[in-house]
Amino acid sequence: MKRSASVLLLAIVASLTAYCVYYECATRSAQAMLTQPDGRMEWLRREFRLTDSQFTKVKHLHEAYRPGCDQMCLRIAAANSEADALISTNHGVTPEVDAALKKCAALQNECRQALLAHVYAVSAAMSPTEGQRYVRMMTARIVQPGLSHASVVSQEAQ
């Protein structure tokens, strides 16, 4: 019985060690890339096979977009906080709650439009094939950030 337990324990330790070694080897290049300055941008370069000039243009587009995106996020967070405060202090959908919800929706729509314009600008800096692939990948996250439409619309409504 002791021998079986020892063999089982040794097998578990060997399996865990093998998995850890495999994981380290499999993710080493990605980890190294992501720890470098602009590591996430480097992912974009590799994923969409960007030339140096394409990468420079895409990088500039991202740098130009970032401050406006940050501002939009702050505006959305403030509007969400205002709506949350109104919702928690009211016991129904008052005109103030309705206005706050509409403001949240309008800001989110403005954000989505700005992001979509950015996605199109970035895709234009890529080769046509890679640009189309980038648009498909990114718009899927804009249009369906969480669930697919089929999973949120009741089957009876379709």
Short mmCIF file of N, CA and C in Angstrom, two decimals:
data_model
loop_
_atom_site.label_atom_id
_atom_site.label_comp_id
_atom_site.label_asym_id
_atom_site.label_seq_id
_atom_site.Cartn_x
_atom_site.Cartn_y
_atom_site.Cartn_z
N MET A 1 0.81 -1.18 0.00
CA MET A 1 0.00 0.00 0.00
C MET A 1 0.87 1.26 0.00
N LYS A 2 1.95 1.22 0.84
CA LYS A 2 2.85 2.36 0.87
C LYS A 2 3.51 2.57 -0.48
N ARG A 3 3.87 1.49 -1.10
CA ARG A 3 4.54 1.56 -2.40
C ARG A 3 3.61 2.17 -3.45
N SER A 4 2.36 1.78 -3.46
CA SER A 4 1.39 2.33 -4.42
C SER A 4 1.20 3.83 -4.20
N ALA A 5 1.10 4.23 -2.94
CA ALA A 5 0.94 5.65 -2.62
C ALA A 5 2.18 6.42 -3.06
N SER A 6 3.36 5.88 -2.87
CA SER A 6 4.60 6.54 -3.27
C SER A 6 4.68 6.68 -4.78
N VAL A 7 4.29 5.63 -5.49
CA VAL A 7 4.30 5.67 -6.95
C VAL A 7 3.30 6.71 -7.45
N LEU A 8 2.12 6.74 -6.86
CA LEU A 8 1.10 7.72 -7.24
C LEU A 8 1.58 9.14 -6.97
N LEU A 9 2.17 9.36 -5.81
CA LEU A 9 2.69 10.69 -5.47
C LEU A 9 3.80 11.09 -6.42
N LEU A 10 4.68 10.19 -6.74
CA LEU A 10 5.76 10.47 -7.69
C LEU A 10 5.20 10.79 -9.07
N ALA A 11 4.18 10.08 -9.50
CA ALA A 11 3.54 10.34 -10.80
C ALA A 11 2.91 11.73 -10.82
N ILE A 12 2.26 12.10 -9.73
CA ILE A 12 1.63 13.43 -9.65
C ILE A 12 2.69 14.52 -9.71
N VAL A 13 3.75 14.37 -8.94
CA VAL A 13 4.83 15.36 -8.93
C VAL A 13 5.47 15.46 -10.32
N ALA A 14 5.72 14.32 -10.95
CA ALA A 14 6.31 14.32 -12.29
C ALA A 14 5.38 15.00 -13.30
N SER A 15 4.09 14.72 -13.20
CA SER A 15 3.12 15.34 -14.12
C SER A 15 3.07 16.84 -13.93
N LEU A 16 3.01 17.29 -12.70
CA LEU A 16 2.99 18.74 -12.43
C LEU A 16 4.27 19.42 -12.91
N THR A 17 5.38 18.78 -12.69
CA THR A 17 6.66 19.34 -13.15
C THR A 17 6.69 19.43 -14.67
N ALA A 18 6.25 18.38 -15.33
CA ALA A 18 6.23 18.38 -16.80
C ALA A 18 5.31 19.48 -17.32
N TYR A 19 4.15 19.65 -16.69
CA TYR A 19 3.22 20.70 -17.12
C TYR A 19 3.85 22.07 -16.94
N CYS A 20 4.47 22.32 -15.80
CA CYS A 20 5.10 23.63 -15.54
C CYS A 20 6.21 23.91 -16.54
N VAL A 21 7.02 22.93 -16.84
CA VAL A 21 8.10 23.10 -17.82
C VAL A 21 7.50 23.38 -19.20
N TYR A 22 6.50 22.63 -19.59
CA TYR A 22 5.84 22.85 -20.88
C TYR A 22 5.25 24.25 -20.95
N TYR A 23 4.53 24.67 -19.91
CA TYR A 23 3.88 25.98 -19.89
C TYR A 23 4.93 27.08 -20.02
N GLU A 24 6.02 26.97 -19.29
CA GLU A 24 7.09 27.96 -19.36
C GLU A 24 7.67 28.04 -20.77
N CYS A 25 7.93 26.90 -21.36
CA CYS A 25 8.49 26.88 -22.72
C CYS A 25 7.49 27.42 -23.75
N ALA A 26 6.24 27.07 -23.59
CA ALA A 26 5.22 27.48 -24.56
C ALA A 26 4.91 28.96 -24.49
N THR A 27 5.05 29.58 -23.33
CA THR A 27 4.68 30.99 -23.18
C THR A 27 5.88 31.93 -23.06
N ARG A 28 7.07 31.41 -23.12
CA ARG A 28 8.27 32.23 -22.92
C ARG A 28 8.34 33.40 -23.89
N SER A 29 8.14 33.16 -25.18
CA SER A 29 8.27 34.24 -26.15
C SER A 29 7.18 35.29 -25.96
N ALA A 30 5.97 34.86 -25.67
CA ALA A 30 4.88 35.82 -25.44
C ALA A 30 5.14 36.63 -24.17
N GLN A 31 5.61 35.99 -23.11
CA GLN A 31 5.92 36.71 -21.88
C GLN A 31 7.03 37.72 -22.10
N ALA A 32 8.06 37.33 -22.84
CA ALA A 32 9.16 38.24 -23.12
C ALA A 32 8.67 39.43 -23.93
N MET A 33 7.83 39.18 -24.90
CA MET A 33 7.30 40.24 -25.74
C MET A 33 6.46 41.22 -24.91
N LEU A 34 5.60 40.70 -24.05
CA LEU A 34 4.69 41.55 -23.27
C LEU A 34 5.40 42.33 -22.18
N THR A 35 6.56 41.90 -21.73
CA THR A 35 7.28 42.64 -20.69
C THR A 35 8.12 43.77 -21.26
N GLN A 36 8.30 43.81 -22.57
CA GLN A 36 9.05 44.89 -23.20
C GLN A 36 8.18 46.14 -23.29
N PRO A 37 8.82 47.31 -23.39
CA PRO A 37 8.03 48.51 -23.66
C PRO A 37 7.29 48.31 -24.99
N ASP A 38 6.05 48.72 -25.05
CA ASP A 38 5.21 48.55 -26.23
C ASP A 38 4.99 47.08 -26.58
N GLY A 39 5.02 46.22 -25.57
CA GLY A 39 4.84 44.79 -25.81
C GLY A 39 3.51 44.45 -26.44
N ARG A 40 2.47 45.15 -26.03
CA ARG A 40 1.15 44.88 -26.61
C ARG A 40 1.11 45.31 -28.07
N MET A 41 1.80 46.39 -28.37
CA MET A 41 1.89 46.83 -29.76
C MET A 41 2.69 45.81 -30.58
N GLU A 42 3.67 45.22 -29.95
CA GLU A 42 4.47 44.21 -30.64
C GLU A 42 3.60 43.01 -31.01
N TRP A 43 2.65 42.68 -30.14
CA TRP A 43 1.72 41.61 -30.47
C TRP A 43 0.96 41.95 -31.75
N LEU A 44 0.51 43.19 -31.85
CA LEU A 44 -0.23 43.62 -33.03
C LEU A 44 0.64 43.48 -34.28
N ARG A 45 1.91 43.85 -34.16
CA ARG A 45 2.83 43.74 -35.30
C ARG A 45 2.92 42.28 -35.77
N ARG A 46 3.09 41.39 -34.83
CA ARG A 46 3.25 39.97 -35.19
C ARG A 46 1.95 39.36 -35.69
N GLU A 47 0.87 39.64 -34.98
CA GLU A 47 -0.42 39.04 -35.33
C GLU A 47 -0.88 39.43 -36.73
N PHE A 48 -0.65 40.69 -37.11
CA PHE A 48 -1.15 41.16 -38.39
C PHE A 48 -0.03 41.38 -39.41
N ARG A 49 1.14 40.80 -39.13
CA ARG A 49 2.27 40.79 -40.06
C ARG A 49 2.57 42.19 -40.62
N LEU A 50 2.73 43.15 -39.71
CA LEU A 50 2.95 44.53 -40.12
C LEU A 50 4.41 44.76 -40.52
N THR A 51 4.59 45.51 -41.59
CA THR A 51 5.94 45.94 -41.96
C THR A 51 6.35 47.03 -40.97
N ASP A 52 7.61 47.43 -41.02
CA ASP A 52 8.08 48.48 -40.12
C ASP A 52 7.31 49.78 -40.33
N SER A 53 7.07 50.14 -41.58
CA SER A 53 6.35 51.40 -41.83
C SER A 53 4.89 51.29 -41.40
N GLN A 54 4.26 50.14 -41.62
CA GLN A 54 2.88 49.94 -41.16
C GLN A 54 2.82 50.00 -39.63
N PHE A 55 3.79 49.36 -39.00
CA PHE A 55 3.82 49.33 -37.54
C PHE A 55 3.99 50.74 -36.98
N THR A 56 4.86 51.52 -37.58
CA THR A 56 5.06 52.91 -37.13
C THR A 56 3.77 53.70 -37.25
N LYS A 57 3.07 53.55 -38.37
CA LYS A 57 1.81 54.28 -38.56
C LYS A 57 0.76 53.83 -37.56
N VAL A 58 0.63 52.53 -37.36
CA VAL A 58 -0.35 52.00 -36.41
C VAL A 58 -0.03 52.47 -34.99
N LYS A 59 1.24 52.46 -34.65
CA LYS A 59 1.67 52.91 -33.33
C LYS A 59 1.30 54.38 -33.11
N HIS A 60 1.53 55.21 -34.13
CA HIS A 60 1.15 56.63 -34.02
C HIS A 60 -0.36 56.80 -33.90
N LEU A 61 -1.11 56.00 -34.63
CA LEU A 61 -2.57 56.06 -34.53
C LEU A 61 -3.03 55.71 -33.12
N HIS A 62 -2.43 54.67 -32.53
CA HIS A 62 -2.80 54.28 -31.17
C HIS A 62 -2.41 55.36 -30.16
N GLU A 63 -1.23 55.93 -30.33
CA GLU A 63 -0.79 56.98 -29.41
C GLU A 63 -1.70 58.21 -29.50
N ALA A 64 -2.13 58.54 -30.71
CA ALA A 64 -3.03 59.69 -30.89
C ALA A 64 -4.42 59.40 -30.32
N TYR A 65 -4.86 58.16 -30.39
CA TYR A 65 -6.20 57.78 -29.94
C TYR A 65 -6.28 57.68 -28.41
N ARG A 66 -5.21 57.27 -27.77
CA ARG A 66 -5.22 56.96 -26.34
C ARG A 66 -5.73 58.10 -25.45
N PRO A 67 -5.28 59.35 -25.59
CA PRO A 67 -5.78 60.40 -24.68
C PRO A 67 -7.29 60.62 -24.79
N GLY A 68 -7.82 60.61 -25.99
CA GLY A 68 -9.27 60.76 -26.17
C GLY A 68 -10.02 59.58 -25.59
N CYS A 69 -9.47 58.40 -25.74
CA CYS A 69 -10.09 57.19 -25.18
C CYS A 69 -10.10 57.28 -23.65
N ASP A 70 -8.98 57.70 -23.08
CA ASP A 70 -8.92 57.84 -21.63
C ASP A 70 -9.95 58.85 -21.13
N GLN A 71 -10.08 59.97 -21.83
CA GLN A 71 -11.07 60.98 -21.46
C GLN A 71 -12.49 60.42 -21.55
N MET A 72 -12.75 59.67 -22.61
CA MET A 72 -14.08 59.09 -22.79
C MET A 72 -14.37 58.10 -21.65
N CYS A 73 -13.40 57.32 -21.27
CA CYS A 73 -13.59 56.37 -20.16
C CYS A 73 -13.92 57.11 -18.87
N LEU A 74 -13.24 58.22 -18.63
CA LEU A 74 -13.53 59.02 -17.43
C LEU A 74 -14.94 59.59 -17.48
N ARG A 75 -15.36 60.07 -18.65
CA ARG A 75 -16.71 60.62 -18.81
C ARG A 75 -17.76 59.53 -18.58
N ILE A 76 -17.52 58.34 -19.14
CA ILE A 76 -18.46 57.23 -18.96
C ILE A 76 -18.53 56.82 -17.49
N ALA A 77 -17.39 56.74 -16.83
CA ALA A 77 -17.37 56.37 -15.41
C ALA A 77 -18.14 57.39 -14.57
N ALA A 78 -17.95 58.68 -14.87
CA ALA A 78 -18.67 59.72 -14.12
C ALA A 78 -20.17 59.62 -14.36
N ALA A 79 -20.57 59.42 -15.61
CA ALA A 79 -22.00 59.30 -15.92
C ALA A 79 -22.59 58.06 -15.26
N ASN A 80 -21.85 56.96 -15.26
CA ASN A 80 -22.33 55.74 -14.60
C ASN A 80 -22.48 55.96 -13.10
N SER A 81 -21.55 56.69 -12.51
CA SER A 81 -21.64 56.98 -11.07
C SER A 81 -22.86 57.84 -10.77
N GLU A 82 -23.10 58.84 -11.61
CA GLU A 82 -24.28 59.70 -11.43
C GLU A 82 -25.56 58.87 -11.55
N ALA A 83 -25.61 58.02 -12.55
CA ALA A 83 -26.80 57.18 -12.73
C ALA A 83 -26.98 56.24 -11.55
N ASP A 84 -25.89 55.66 -11.09
CA ASP A 84 -25.95 54.73 -9.95
C ASP A 84 -26.47 55.45 -8.71
N ALA A 85 -25.99 56.66 -8.48
CA ALA A 85 -26.45 57.43 -7.31
C ALA A 85 -27.94 57.73 -7.42
N LEU A 86 -28.39 58.14 -8.59
CA LEU A 86 -29.81 58.44 -8.78
C LEU A 86 -30.67 57.19 -8.63
N ILE A 87 -30.22 56.09 -9.19
CA ILE A 87 -30.98 54.84 -9.11
C ILE A 87 -31.09 54.38 -7.66
N SER A 88 -30.02 54.52 -6.90
CA SER A 88 -30.05 54.04 -5.52
C SER A 88 -30.86 54.94 -4.59
N THR A 89 -31.11 56.19 -4.98
CA THR A 89 -31.88 57.09 -4.12
C THR A 89 -33.33 57.23 -4.56
N ASN A 90 -33.69 56.64 -5.67
CA ASN A 90 -35.07 56.71 -6.16
C ASN A 90 -35.70 55.32 -6.08
N HIS A 91 -37.03 55.31 -6.11
CA HIS A 91 -37.75 54.04 -6.05
C HIS A 91 -38.53 53.79 -7.33
N GLY A 92 -38.12 54.44 -8.38
CA GLY A 92 -38.78 54.27 -9.67
C GLY A 92 -37.98 55.01 -10.74
N VAL A 93 -38.43 54.89 -11.96
CA VAL A 93 -37.75 55.55 -13.07
C VAL A 93 -38.30 56.97 -13.15
N THR A 94 -37.57 57.86 -12.49
CA THR A 94 -37.95 59.28 -12.49
C THR A 94 -37.39 59.94 -13.75
N PRO A 95 -37.83 61.14 -14.07
CA PRO A 95 -37.23 61.84 -15.21
C PRO A 95 -35.72 62.02 -15.07
N GLU A 96 -35.24 62.20 -13.83
CA GLU A 96 -33.80 62.34 -13.61
C GLU A 96 -33.06 61.03 -13.88
N VAL A 97 -33.64 59.93 -13.43
CA VAL A 97 -33.03 58.61 -13.70
C VAL A 97 -33.03 58.35 -15.20
N ASP A 98 -34.14 58.63 -15.84
CA ASP A 98 -34.24 58.43 -17.29
C ASP A 98 -33.18 59.26 -18.02
N ALA A 99 -33.01 60.51 -17.63
CA ALA A 99 -32.01 61.38 -18.26
C ALA A 99 -30.61 60.85 -18.02
N ALA A 100 -30.34 60.37 -16.82
CA ALA A 100 -29.01 59.83 -16.51
C ALA A 100 -28.72 58.58 -17.34
N LEU A 101 -29.72 57.72 -17.49
CA LEU A 101 -29.54 56.50 -18.30
C LEU A 101 -29.31 56.85 -19.77
N LYS A 102 -30.05 57.86 -20.25
CA LYS A 102 -29.86 58.29 -21.64
C LYS A 102 -28.47 58.89 -21.84
N LYS A 103 -27.99 59.62 -20.85
CA LYS A 103 -26.64 60.18 -20.94
C LYS A 103 -25.60 59.06 -21.00
N CYS A 104 -25.77 58.03 -20.17
CA CYS A 104 -24.85 56.88 -20.19
C CYS A 104 -24.86 56.22 -21.57
N ALA A 105 -26.04 55.99 -22.10
CA ALA A 105 -26.16 55.34 -23.40
C ALA A 105 -25.54 56.20 -24.50
N ALA A 106 -25.77 57.50 -24.44
CA ALA A 106 -25.20 58.40 -25.46
C ALA A 106 -23.69 58.40 -25.40
N LEU A 107 -23.11 58.42 -24.21
CA LEU A 107 -21.65 58.39 -24.08
C LEU A 107 -21.08 57.07 -24.57
N GLN A 108 -21.76 55.97 -24.25
CA GLN A 108 -21.28 54.67 -24.73
C GLN A 108 -21.35 54.59 -26.24
N ASN A 109 -22.39 55.16 -26.83
CA ASN A 109 -22.52 55.18 -28.28
C ASN A 109 -21.41 56.04 -28.90
N GLU A 110 -21.14 57.19 -28.29
CA GLU A 110 -20.07 58.06 -28.76
C GLU A 110 -18.72 57.33 -28.70
N CYS A 111 -18.52 56.61 -27.63
CA CYS A 111 -17.28 55.83 -27.46
C CYS A 111 -17.17 54.75 -28.55
N ARG A 112 -18.24 54.03 -28.78
CA ARG A 112 -18.23 52.98 -29.81
C ARG A 112 -17.95 53.56 -31.20
N GLN A 113 -18.53 54.72 -31.50
CA GLN A 113 -18.29 55.35 -32.80
C GLN A 113 -16.83 55.76 -32.94
N ALA A 114 -16.26 56.34 -31.87
CA ALA A 114 -14.86 56.75 -31.91
C ALA A 114 -13.95 55.53 -32.05
N LEU A 115 -14.28 54.47 -31.33
CA LEU A 115 -13.47 53.26 -31.43
C LEU A 115 -13.58 52.65 -32.82
N LEU A 116 -14.75 52.63 -33.39
CA LEU A 116 -14.92 52.09 -34.73
C LEU A 116 -14.14 52.90 -35.75
N ALA A 117 -14.17 54.23 -35.62
CA ALA A 117 -13.39 55.08 -36.53
C ALA A 117 -11.90 54.78 -36.38
N HIS A 118 -11.46 54.56 -35.14
CA HIS A 118 -10.05 54.20 -34.90
C HIS A 118 -9.71 52.85 -35.53
N VAL A 119 -10.60 51.89 -35.38
CA VAL A 119 -10.37 50.56 -35.96
C VAL A 119 -10.24 50.66 -37.48
N TYR A 120 -11.11 51.44 -38.11
CA TYR A 120 -11.02 51.61 -39.56
C TYR A 120 -9.71 52.30 -39.95
N ALA A 121 -9.29 53.30 -39.18
CA ALA A 121 -8.03 54.00 -39.48
C ALA A 121 -6.84 53.05 -39.35
N VAL A 122 -6.83 52.24 -38.30
CA VAL A 122 -5.75 51.28 -38.12
C VAL A 122 -5.76 50.24 -39.24
N SER A 123 -6.93 49.76 -39.59
CA SER A 123 -7.00 48.74 -40.65
C SER A 123 -6.51 49.29 -41.99
N ALA A 124 -6.71 50.59 -42.21
CA ALA A 124 -6.26 51.20 -43.47
C ALA A 124 -4.74 51.25 -43.56
N ALA A 125 -4.07 51.16 -42.42
CA ALA A 125 -2.60 51.17 -42.41
C ALA A 125 -2.03 49.78 -42.67
N MET A 126 -2.88 48.77 -42.71
CA MET A 126 -2.44 47.38 -42.90
C MET A 126 -2.65 46.96 -44.35
N SER A 127 -2.15 45.79 -44.67
CA SER A 127 -2.45 45.23 -45.98
C SER A 127 -3.96 44.98 -46.03
N PRO A 128 -4.54 44.94 -47.23
CA PRO A 128 -6.00 44.75 -47.30
C PRO A 128 -6.49 43.49 -46.59
N THR A 129 -5.80 42.40 -46.77
CA THR A 129 -6.23 41.14 -46.13
C THR A 129 -6.15 41.23 -44.61
N GLU A 130 -5.01 41.70 -44.10
CA GLU A 130 -4.84 41.80 -42.66
C GLU A 130 -5.76 42.88 -42.09
N GLY A 131 -5.98 43.95 -42.83
CA GLY A 131 -6.88 45.02 -42.39
C GLY A 131 -8.30 44.50 -42.23
N GLN A 132 -8.75 43.69 -43.18
CA GLN A 132 -10.09 43.11 -43.07
C GLN A 132 -10.19 42.19 -41.86
N ARG A 133 -9.14 41.42 -41.64
CA ARG A 133 -9.12 40.51 -40.49
C ARG A 133 -9.14 41.30 -39.18
N TYR A 134 -8.39 42.40 -39.14
CA TYR A 134 -8.37 43.26 -37.96
C TYR A 134 -9.76 43.86 -37.70
N VAL A 135 -10.41 44.35 -38.75
CA VAL A 135 -11.75 44.92 -38.59
C VAL A 135 -12.71 43.87 -38.06
N ARG A 136 -12.67 42.66 -38.62
CA ARG A 136 -13.56 41.59 -38.14
C ARG A 136 -13.31 41.29 -36.67
N MET A 137 -12.04 41.19 -36.31
CA MET A 137 -11.70 40.86 -34.93
C MET A 137 -12.14 41.97 -33.96
N MET A 138 -11.89 43.20 -34.32
CA MET A 138 -12.19 44.30 -33.42
C MET A 138 -13.67 44.65 -33.38
N THR A 139 -14.34 44.61 -34.52
CA THR A 139 -15.77 44.95 -34.51
C THR A 139 -16.58 43.90 -33.76
N ALA A 140 -16.11 42.68 -33.73
CA ALA A 140 -16.80 41.66 -32.94
C ALA A 140 -16.80 42.07 -31.47
N ARG A 141 -15.75 42.73 -31.04
CA ARG A 141 -15.68 43.18 -29.65
C ARG A 141 -16.45 44.47 -29.42
N ILE A 142 -16.69 45.24 -30.46
CA ILE A 142 -17.48 46.47 -30.34
C ILE A 142 -18.96 46.14 -30.35
N VAL A 143 -19.36 45.30 -31.31
CA VAL A 143 -20.77 44.97 -31.48
C VAL A 143 -21.24 43.98 -30.41
N GLN A 144 -20.39 43.01 -30.10
CA GLN A 144 -20.76 41.96 -29.14
C GLN A 144 -19.70 41.85 -28.05
N PRO A 145 -19.59 42.83 -27.17
CA PRO A 145 -18.53 42.78 -26.17
C PRO A 145 -18.67 41.64 -25.17
N GLY A 146 -19.86 41.12 -25.00
CA GLY A 146 -20.06 40.04 -24.04
C GLY A 146 -20.69 38.83 -24.66
N LEU A 147 -21.97 38.90 -24.81
CA LEU A 147 -22.73 37.76 -25.31
C LEU A 147 -23.15 37.97 -26.75
N SER A 148 -23.40 36.87 -27.43
CA SER A 148 -23.91 36.99 -28.79
C SER A 148 -25.36 37.43 -28.73
N HIS A 149 -25.84 38.02 -29.83
CA HIS A 149 -27.23 38.48 -29.86
C HIS A 149 -28.21 37.32 -29.64
N ALA A 150 -27.87 36.15 -30.14
CA ALA A 150 -28.76 35.00 -29.99
C ALA A 150 -28.94 34.62 -28.52
N SER A 151 -27.94 34.89 -27.71
CA SER A 151 -28.05 34.49 -26.30
C SER A 151 -28.74 35.53 -25.44
N VAL A 152 -28.93 36.76 -25.95
CA VAL A 152 -29.60 37.78 -25.14
C VAL A 152 -31.02 38.09 -25.59
N VAL A 153 -31.38 37.68 -26.79
CA VAL A 153 -32.74 37.89 -27.29
C VAL A 153 -33.51 36.60 -27.07
N SER A 154 -34.69 36.72 -26.49
CA SER A 154 -35.46 35.51 -26.23
C SER A 154 -35.82 34.84 -27.56
N GLN A 155 -35.94 33.55 -27.54
CA GLN A 155 -36.24 32.79 -28.75
C GLN A 155 -37.64 33.12 -29.27
N GLU A 156 -38.53 33.53 -28.38
CA GLU A 156 -39.89 33.87 -28.79
C GLU A 156 -39.91 35.15 -29.62
N ALA A 157 -38.98 36.07 -29.34
CA ALA A 157 -38.96 37.37 -30.04
C ALA A 157 -38.41 37.22 -31.46
N GLN A 158 -37.79 36.10 -31.76
CA GLN A 158 -37.17 35.95 -33.08
C GLN A 158 -38.11 35.44 -34.11
#
